[in-house]
Amino acid sequence: MADPFGFLKYERKDNPYRPVAERILDFEELQIPLSEEERQKQAARCMACGIPFCHSGAFYGGGRAVSGCPNDNLIPEWNDLVYKGDYKRAFERLTRTNPLPEMTGRVCPAPCEKGCTEGLNGSGVTIHDNERFIIDTAFENGWVEESGRPSQRTGFKIAIVGSGPAGLSAAWRLNKLGHSVTVYERSDRFGGLLMYGIPNMKLDKEIVQRRVDVMAKLGVNFVANTEIGRDITADELLAQYDRVILATGASVPRDLDVPGRNLTGIRFAVDFLTETTKSVLASGNKKLGRTLEGKHVLVIGGGDTGNDCIGTAVRLGAASVKQLEITPEPPEKRLPTNPWPEYPMIKRIGYGQEEANFVQDSVLTAYATSTTEFIGDGNQVVAVKTVKVGPGFKAIEGTEETIKADLVLLAMGFTGAETSLFDQFGVQSVYDDYSTNNNQVFIAGDARRGPSLVIWGIREGRKTAEQIDTSLRIALAQ
């Protein structure tokens, strides 16, 4: 490394968030990027460690949790190049493994930073923010379009169903390898989770559209408002294309089967967030009216989506916001059973929670709390009955409570993919190399492995593209 003592000279400095009082008035991006000089100092903190855990994805917790980058990004190399000011080479190194770093540089929880060796006794390197700097610099200089041009066309045609992280990643890689790619999306805009599942303040939709636009310019064909089985059949796709990738995500939300579930005012979080983003896109100035003024909002679920719902409800002027989490309150510090370099399972205050705490005095989150019934006035939900739970999520008698709620948002994650699409293509088996029992059909991302991080979708899209490329070239040679 250019400065092996940078981690001793410079303290960690993240891209700061805009002040709470300012940011809750609009849906503009949360972060304020550091200056170029400060970013180089942060890159200098990468300490040339002998065993860089950051770029090696080590699994634990039954194989679902990961420490370090699951995409095997060679992070120390591009940190060094940023420190030296060699931004183009940093971009080239970064995008060898990650074709969509503008997404991960904004929304990834950065398990790489938690596995950083400097984080054992320090605070870790700002890998996440460095990544955003590299790709934003690349777009400003036209390097992204330049890097994606195919050297020649192969004549092979691939259809991709779904335009989320896995679909876009696969499309980028396949197009660069010279194949003709068409992406089918049933929504009106492209990006999947990136467009409608993540609020604008976390990932500005202009960033998503910027990527789609450059891909279209490079030859990728995008078809919106098209659902397989309704607008075009699986057989038609199989007849028109050499290979088909199903990258539809894990789009089935987890429901809550308790009395009163059918009352008006109980909504899945993803539908609420999608509707809000569509309104933001239609607004022109990324500001919306106080459409929840006077409404008491209850968010059920404690993950990132729940936090996004809280931040959105605050921006829409909710009279109050409360959150229920069925798991116990996390510890303030790592437990001995959760050592470095594992991702630290500790209590965190998300941006939305910080905003709710700013605008209201009441306690926001109730931990170890389960919902037992929705109460209505006519067809409209007005309250929720809850109970505290102990080990095994068993109810604790005498802890029942009723919480006022005019809008309930179910943010409990997703159960998996819509398997009806698999049936249309005759898919019964999905293999580790992303192929299926139908040799024309491949599956990538959350549709294959279940709900996961954006970086997993990006990795699977890239790997699937390379697997398809290999299979096509073998077929051509025979």
XYZ file of C-alpha atoms in Angstrom:
478
model
C 0.000 0.000 0.000
C 1.089 3.568 -0.646
C 0.705 4.523 3.024
C 0.802 1.525 5.376
C 0.357 3.870 8.369
C -2.709 5.707 7.074
C -4.981 4.021 9.622
C -2.846 5.599 12.377
C -2.875 9.089 10.829
C -6.543 9.491 9.926
C -9.718 8.792 11.870
C -12.627 7.118 10.167
C -14.997 9.619 8.617
C -18.207 8.459 6.923
C -20.196 10.448 4.407
C -22.351 12.499 6.779
C -26.141 12.494 6.616
C -28.004 15.724 6.052
C -29.390 17.239 9.296
C -32.569 15.484 10.447
C -34.644 18.671 10.553
C -33.767 19.314 6.905
C -33.984 15.852 5.392
C -37.426 14.911 6.767
C -38.914 17.619 4.545
C -38.098 15.842 1.283
C -37.033 12.589 -0.388
C -33.609 13.796 -1.525
C -30.625 11.525 -0.849
C -29.518 11.293 2.759
C -25.751 11.435 2.330
C -23.412 14.334 1.651
C -20.266 12.925 -0.040
C -16.895 13.926 1.403
C -14.420 15.956 -0.641
C -11.921 14.224 -2.913
C -9.104 15.031 -0.486
C -10.994 13.515 2.450
C -11.904 10.458 0.416
C -8.245 9.807 -0.378
C -7.450 9.991 3.321
C -10.159 7.420 4.040
C -8.738 5.128 1.358
C -5.311 5.551 2.986
C -6.714 3.902 6.133
C -6.695 0.536 4.335
C -3.809 -0.957 6.246
C -2.109 -3.484 3.941
C -3.032 -6.290 6.328
C -1.597 -9.698 5.593
C -5.003 -11.405 5.681
C -7.675 -9.119 4.200
C -10.921 -10.556 5.546
C -12.855 -7.764 3.795
C -12.831 -9.321 0.326
C -13.200 -12.957 1.320
C -16.792 -13.956 2.003
C -16.663 -16.297 5.013
C -19.967 -17.958 5.911
C -21.348 -18.616 9.377
C -24.724 -18.941 11.081
C -25.752 -21.997 9.096
C -24.381 -20.660 5.831
C -26.776 -17.715 5.449
C -24.741 -14.995 7.141
C -21.481 -13.778 5.673
C -18.459 -11.877 6.937
C -16.578 -9.900 4.327
C -17.741 -9.347 0.754
C -19.757 -12.258 -0.685
C -18.826 -10.992 -4.157
C -15.065 -11.335 -3.507
C -14.360 -7.703 -4.449
C -10.606 -7.095 -4.186
C -11.073 -4.111 -1.915
C -7.479 -3.346 -0.814
C -6.424 -2.944 -4.445
C -8.922 -0.226 -5.306
C -8.509 1.490 -1.952
C -4.810 1.835 -2.764
C -5.628 3.249 -6.212
C -8.040 5.804 -4.738
C -5.358 6.926 -2.269
C -2.949 7.414 -5.190
C -5.560 9.344 -7.181
C -5.619 6.721 -9.935
C -9.395 6.672 -10.116
C -9.780 5.068 -13.525
C -7.739 2.034 -12.545
C -9.680 1.905 -9.269
C -12.885 1.795 -11.313
C -11.494 -0.953 -13.556
C -10.456 -3.029 -10.541
C -13.788 -2.538 -8.760
C -15.958 -3.413 -11.752
C -14.142 -6.624 -12.575
C -16.317 -8.183 -9.895
C -19.087 -5.644 -9.241
C -20.865 -4.267 -12.336
C -23.284 -2.126 -10.283
C -21.232 -0.441 -7.530
C -23.395 2.709 -7.511
C -26.120 0.549 -5.930
C -24.014 -1.224 -3.312
C -22.143 2.015 -2.589
C -25.445 3.430 -1.362
C -27.530 0.608 0.092
C -25.237 -2.296 1.046
C -24.904 -2.914 4.823
C -21.208 -3.479 4.083
C -20.274 -6.780 5.747
C -16.855 -6.072 4.214
C -16.362 -3.199 6.658
C -17.350 -5.382 9.612
C -14.763 -7.958 8.509
C -12.060 -5.301 8.012
C -8.940 -6.106 10.033
C -8.703 -2.502 11.195
C -12.162 -3.024 12.698
C -10.831 -5.597 15.170
C -9.529 -2.824 17.420
C -10.664 0.227 15.460
C -13.662 1.281 13.392
C -12.876 -0.294 10.025
C -12.294 1.334 6.644
C -15.079 3.258 4.856
C -15.232 0.741 2.008
C -18.877 1.469 1.246
C -18.336 5.215 0.738
C -15.080 4.687 -1.182
C -16.964 2.452 -3.602
C -19.595 5.117 -4.208
C -16.878 7.695 -4.887
C -15.198 5.480 -7.472
C -18.309 4.767 -9.522
C -19.695 8.303 -9.349
C -16.318 9.563 -10.590
C -16.441 6.976 -13.385
C -19.862 8.138 -14.549
C -18.731 11.769 -14.489
C -15.817 10.884 -16.788
C -17.659 8.582 -19.204
C -15.686 5.487 -18.183
C -18.784 3.386 -17.503
C -20.106 3.490 -21.046
C -16.615 2.977 -22.423
C -16.089 -0.101 -20.235
C -19.332 -1.767 -21.287
C -18.892 -1.817 -25.064
C -18.755 -5.343 -26.511
C -15.833 -5.998 -28.858
C -18.038 -8.061 -31.194
C -21.490 -9.633 -31.352
C -21.892 -13.398 -31.021
C -25.353 -13.730 -32.583
C -26.775 -15.387 -29.466
C -29.936 -13.954 -27.899
C -30.746 -14.040 -24.183
C -33.978 -13.007 -22.444
C -33.882 -11.865 -18.827
C -37.120 -11.824 -16.844
C -36.790 -9.241 -14.086
C -34.720 -6.074 -13.912
C -33.592 -6.032 -10.286
C -29.954 -6.354 -9.132
C -29.511 -9.874 -10.549
C -31.237 -9.077 -13.844
C -29.295 -5.863 -14.453
C -26.003 -7.472 -13.451
C -26.564 -10.399 -15.819
C -27.655 -8.067 -18.631
C -24.562 -5.883 -18.259
C -22.179 -8.846 -18.311
C -23.875 -10.707 -21.156
C -24.036 -7.598 -23.318
C -20.363 -6.883 -22.696
C -19.571 -10.469 -23.734
C -21.255 -9.761 -27.057
C -24.644 -11.420 -26.663
C -27.911 -9.687 -27.573
C -29.938 -9.139 -24.400
C -33.596 -8.274 -23.842
C -34.816 -7.504 -20.312
C -38.523 -7.998 -19.564
C -40.060 -6.135 -16.613
C -43.703 -6.300 -15.544
C -43.565 -2.906 -13.839
C -43.564 0.458 -15.591
C -39.914 1.205 -14.696
C -36.743 -0.846 -14.553
C -34.689 -1.672 -11.483
C -36.981 -3.960 -9.510
C -36.131 -3.661 -5.822
C -33.678 -0.866 -6.644
C -36.418 1.246 -8.220
C -39.460 0.584 -6.053
C -38.361 -1.410 -2.993
C -35.814 1.090 -1.656
C -36.934 4.687 -0.910
C -35.539 7.576 -2.927
C -33.685 9.075 0.054
C -31.542 5.915 0.282
C -31.147 5.341 -3.455
C -32.103 8.201 -5.739
C -34.015 6.805 -8.716
C -31.971 8.988 -11.045
C -29.020 6.745 -10.122
C -30.955 3.628 -11.134
C -32.181 5.233 -14.346
C -28.655 6.399 -15.161
C -27.525 2.763 -15.243
C -30.519 1.653 -17.327
C -29.901 4.479 -19.798
C -26.242 3.607 -20.347
C -27.134 -0.059 -20.778
C -29.754 0.819 -23.374
C -27.198 2.969 -25.169
C -24.843 -0.009 -25.256
C -27.447 -2.233 -26.889
C -29.507 -3.836 -24.119
C -33.200 -3.909 -25.053
C -35.609 -3.086 -22.198
C -39.305 -4.039 -22.375
C -41.561 -2.685 -19.602
C -45.151 -3.460 -18.582
C -44.743 -7.046 -19.760
C -45.676 -10.068 -17.667
C -44.739 -13.580 -18.667
C -47.866 -15.681 -19.031
C -50.046 -12.660 -19.728
C -48.333 -10.565 -22.411
C -45.917 -13.196 -23.699
C -45.740 -16.894 -22.955
C -42.840 -18.937 -21.688
C -42.954 -20.998 -24.889
C -42.625 -17.848 -26.991
C -39.539 -16.776 -25.047
C -37.968 -20.219 -25.370
C -38.603 -20.150 -29.107
C -37.166 -16.657 -29.623
C -34.083 -16.840 -27.367
C -31.130 -19.178 -26.919
C -31.236 -18.826 -23.141
C -33.653 -17.380 -20.576
C -32.722 -16.083 -17.105
C -35.409 -15.855 -14.434
C -34.316 -13.066 -12.081
C -37.636 -12.106 -10.550
C -36.467 -11.852 -6.958
C -38.107 -13.169 -3.801
C -41.193 -11.064 -4.236
C -43.740 -12.862 -2.023
C -44.080 -10.814 1.197
C -44.510 -12.566 4.544
C -48.070 -12.116 5.778
C -49.549 -12.048 9.287
C -52.454 -14.428 9.768
C -54.278 -13.022 12.794
C -57.919 -11.953 13.303
C -58.786 -8.710 11.520
C -56.130 -9.082 8.804
C -58.614 -8.147 6.064
C -59.343 -4.711 7.501
C -58.630 -1.655 5.367
C -55.427 0.138 6.346
C -53.249 -2.982 6.703
C -50.706 -2.997 3.886
C -47.557 -4.766 2.834
C -44.539 -2.492 3.232
C -43.372 -3.019 -0.347
C -46.714 -1.775 -1.717
C -46.583 1.306 0.504
C -42.990 2.087 -0.490
C -43.709 1.506 -4.174
C -46.698 3.837 -4.122
C -44.664 6.514 -2.342
C -41.762 6.263 -4.790
C -44.152 6.585 -7.725
C -45.513 9.764 -6.140
C -41.977 11.082 -5.615
C -41.119 10.417 -9.254
C -44.270 12.210 -10.350
C -43.661 15.188 -8.041
C -40.734 16.725 -9.881
C -39.159 18.196 -6.733
C -38.878 15.089 -4.498
C -41.297 16.600 -2.005
C -44.724 15.252 -1.100
C -47.623 16.608 0.897
C -48.408 15.463 4.435
C -50.689 12.666 3.265
C -50.461 10.860 6.620
C -51.163 13.920 8.753
C -53.278 12.941 11.752
C -52.657 9.234 11.112
C -51.097 6.855 13.635
C -48.763 4.455 11.842
C -47.638 1.070 13.155
C -44.754 -0.745 11.442
C -44.470 -4.476 12.109
C -40.921 -5.646 11.440
C -37.511 -4.471 12.558
C -35.303 -4.793 9.495
C -34.190 -2.325 6.834
C -37.632 -2.278 5.210
C -39.248 -1.432 8.532
C -36.766 1.402 8.978
C -37.583 2.649 5.460
C -41.293 2.640 6.310
C -40.632 4.682 9.446
C -38.615 7.298 7.548
C -41.260 7.478 4.847
C -44.114 7.852 7.349
C -42.264 10.697 9.084
C -41.826 12.507 5.743
C -45.536 12.087 5.028
C -46.428 13.812 8.301
C -47.721 10.914 10.420
C -49.107 11.952 13.815
C -47.154 9.123 15.431
C -45.055 6.137 14.370
C -44.485 2.951 16.347
C -42.585 -0.205 15.506
C -43.015 -3.785 16.680
C -40.147 -6.283 16.609
C -40.785 -9.880 17.671
C -37.137 -10.581 18.554
C -35.501 -9.389 21.807
C -33.700 -6.063 21.973
C -30.146 -6.546 20.616
C -27.138 -5.928 22.874
C -25.187 -2.663 22.723
C -21.902 -4.534 22.166
C -20.822 -7.822 20.612
C -21.486 -10.953 22.594
C -18.752 -13.587 22.959
C -20.818 -15.809 20.669
C -20.611 -13.193 17.904
C -16.867 -12.443 17.539
C -15.067 -10.431 14.858
C -14.992 -10.819 11.859
C -18.664 -11.847 11.941
C -21.226 -9.141 11.251
C -21.918 -7.585 14.683
C -25.451 -8.390 15.853
C -25.837 -5.279 17.970
C -28.438 -2.575 18.409
C -28.391 0.099 15.721
C -30.451 3.218 15.185
C -31.417 3.502 11.523
C -31.930 6.800 9.733
C -35.728 6.407 9.902
C -35.659 5.581 13.595
C -33.472 8.619 14.238
C -35.993 10.775 12.392
C -38.967 9.372 14.308
C -37.173 9.971 17.601
C -36.556 13.559 16.475
C -40.212 14.365 15.795
C -41.852 12.494 18.699
C -41.197 11.920 22.389
C -42.786 8.485 22.777
C -40.831 5.220 22.644
C -40.581 4.103 19.042
C -39.743 0.382 19.110
C -41.315 -2.365 21.216
C -39.080 -5.450 21.216
C -40.132 -9.044 21.955
C -43.663 -8.088 20.963
C -46.113 -10.083 18.856
C -49.339 -8.991 17.174
C -52.401 -11.014 18.172
C -55.309 -9.150 16.569
C -56.252 -6.168 14.413
C -59.220 -4.167 15.707
C -61.520 -2.334 13.334
C -64.174 0.331 13.294
C -66.333 -0.965 10.492
C -63.878 -2.034 7.796
C -61.073 0.312 8.908
C -58.287 -0.738 11.261
C -58.082 1.503 14.340
C -55.911 -0.469 16.765
C -53.695 -3.506 17.199
C -53.598 -5.955 20.109
C -50.137 -7.110 21.135
C -48.455 -9.304 23.708
C -44.890 -9.668 24.943
C -43.156 -12.931 24.052
C -40.424 -14.960 25.694
C -38.245 -17.866 24.529
C -39.696 -19.624 21.524
C -41.871 -16.537 20.937
C -44.388 -17.825 23.494
C -46.846 -15.227 24.811
C -46.312 -13.914 28.340
C -49.596 -13.636 30.204
C -50.470 -10.244 31.605
C -48.452 -8.273 29.035
C -51.287 -7.607 26.591
C -51.546 -4.092 25.176
C -53.672 -2.243 22.612
C -51.958 0.250 20.319
C -53.790 2.849 18.268
C -53.168 2.492 14.537
C -54.813 3.938 11.419
C -52.211 2.442 9.081
C -50.367 -0.839 9.668
C -47.366 -1.678 7.490
C -46.240 -5.316 7.352
C -42.445 -5.241 6.956
C -41.591 -8.801 7.942
C -39.525 -9.711 4.922
C -40.227 -12.060 2.032
C -40.818 -15.803 1.854
C -39.445 -16.502 -1.622
C -40.060 -16.355 -5.360
C -43.333 -16.636 -7.252
C -42.985 -20.283 -8.246
C -45.791 -20.100 -10.823
C -43.225 -18.619 -13.219
C -40.961 -21.619 -12.728
C -43.884 -23.877 -13.585
C -44.472 -22.065 -16.866
C -40.910 -22.901 -17.936
C -41.104 -26.473 -16.676
C -38.480 -25.882 -13.991
C -38.509 -28.494 -11.221
C -34.833 -28.484 -10.231
C -32.384 -25.595 -9.774
C -28.685 -26.414 -9.571
C -25.703 -24.756 -7.898
C -24.389 -23.440 -11.213
C -27.665 -21.477 -11.759
C -28.846 -23.916 -14.434
C -32.078 -25.925 -14.211
C -33.523 -29.166 -15.547
C -34.541 -27.092 -18.605
C -31.184 -26.510 -20.296
C -32.409 -23.215 -21.793
C -33.433 -21.728 -18.449
C -31.219 -20.311 -15.687
C -32.224 -18.747 -12.370
C -30.300 -16.011 -10.561
C -30.504 -13.866 -7.445
C -33.189 -13.987 -4.787
C -35.385 -16.073 -7.099
C -32.819 -18.854 -6.609
C -31.433 -18.393 -3.108
C -34.228 -16.546 -1.298
C -34.337 -13.045 0.250
C -30.841 -11.602 0.495
C -28.612 -8.570 -0.008
C -28.291 -6.536 -3.204
C -24.657 -7.628 -3.516
C -25.775 -11.275 -3.621
C -28.096 -10.496 -6.529
C -25.273 -8.712 -8.352
C -22.901 -11.642 -7.810
C -25.445 -14.213 -8.978
C -26.349 -12.185 -12.066
C -22.685 -11.921 -13.078
C -21.967 -15.595 -12.381
C -25.072 -16.708 -14.284
C -24.074 -14.581 -17.268
C -20.626 -16.163 -17.338
C -22.092 -19.653 -17.001
C -24.415 -18.993 -19.948
C -21.571 -17.574 -22.012
C -19.530 -20.724 -21.408
C -22.437 -23.012 -22.300
C -23.148 -21.132 -25.526
C -19.528 -21.135 -26.662
C -19.254 -24.875 -25.948
C -22.414 -25.471 -27.985
C -21.005 -23.365 -30.825
C -17.778 -25.340 -30.862
C -19.518 -28.682 -31.110
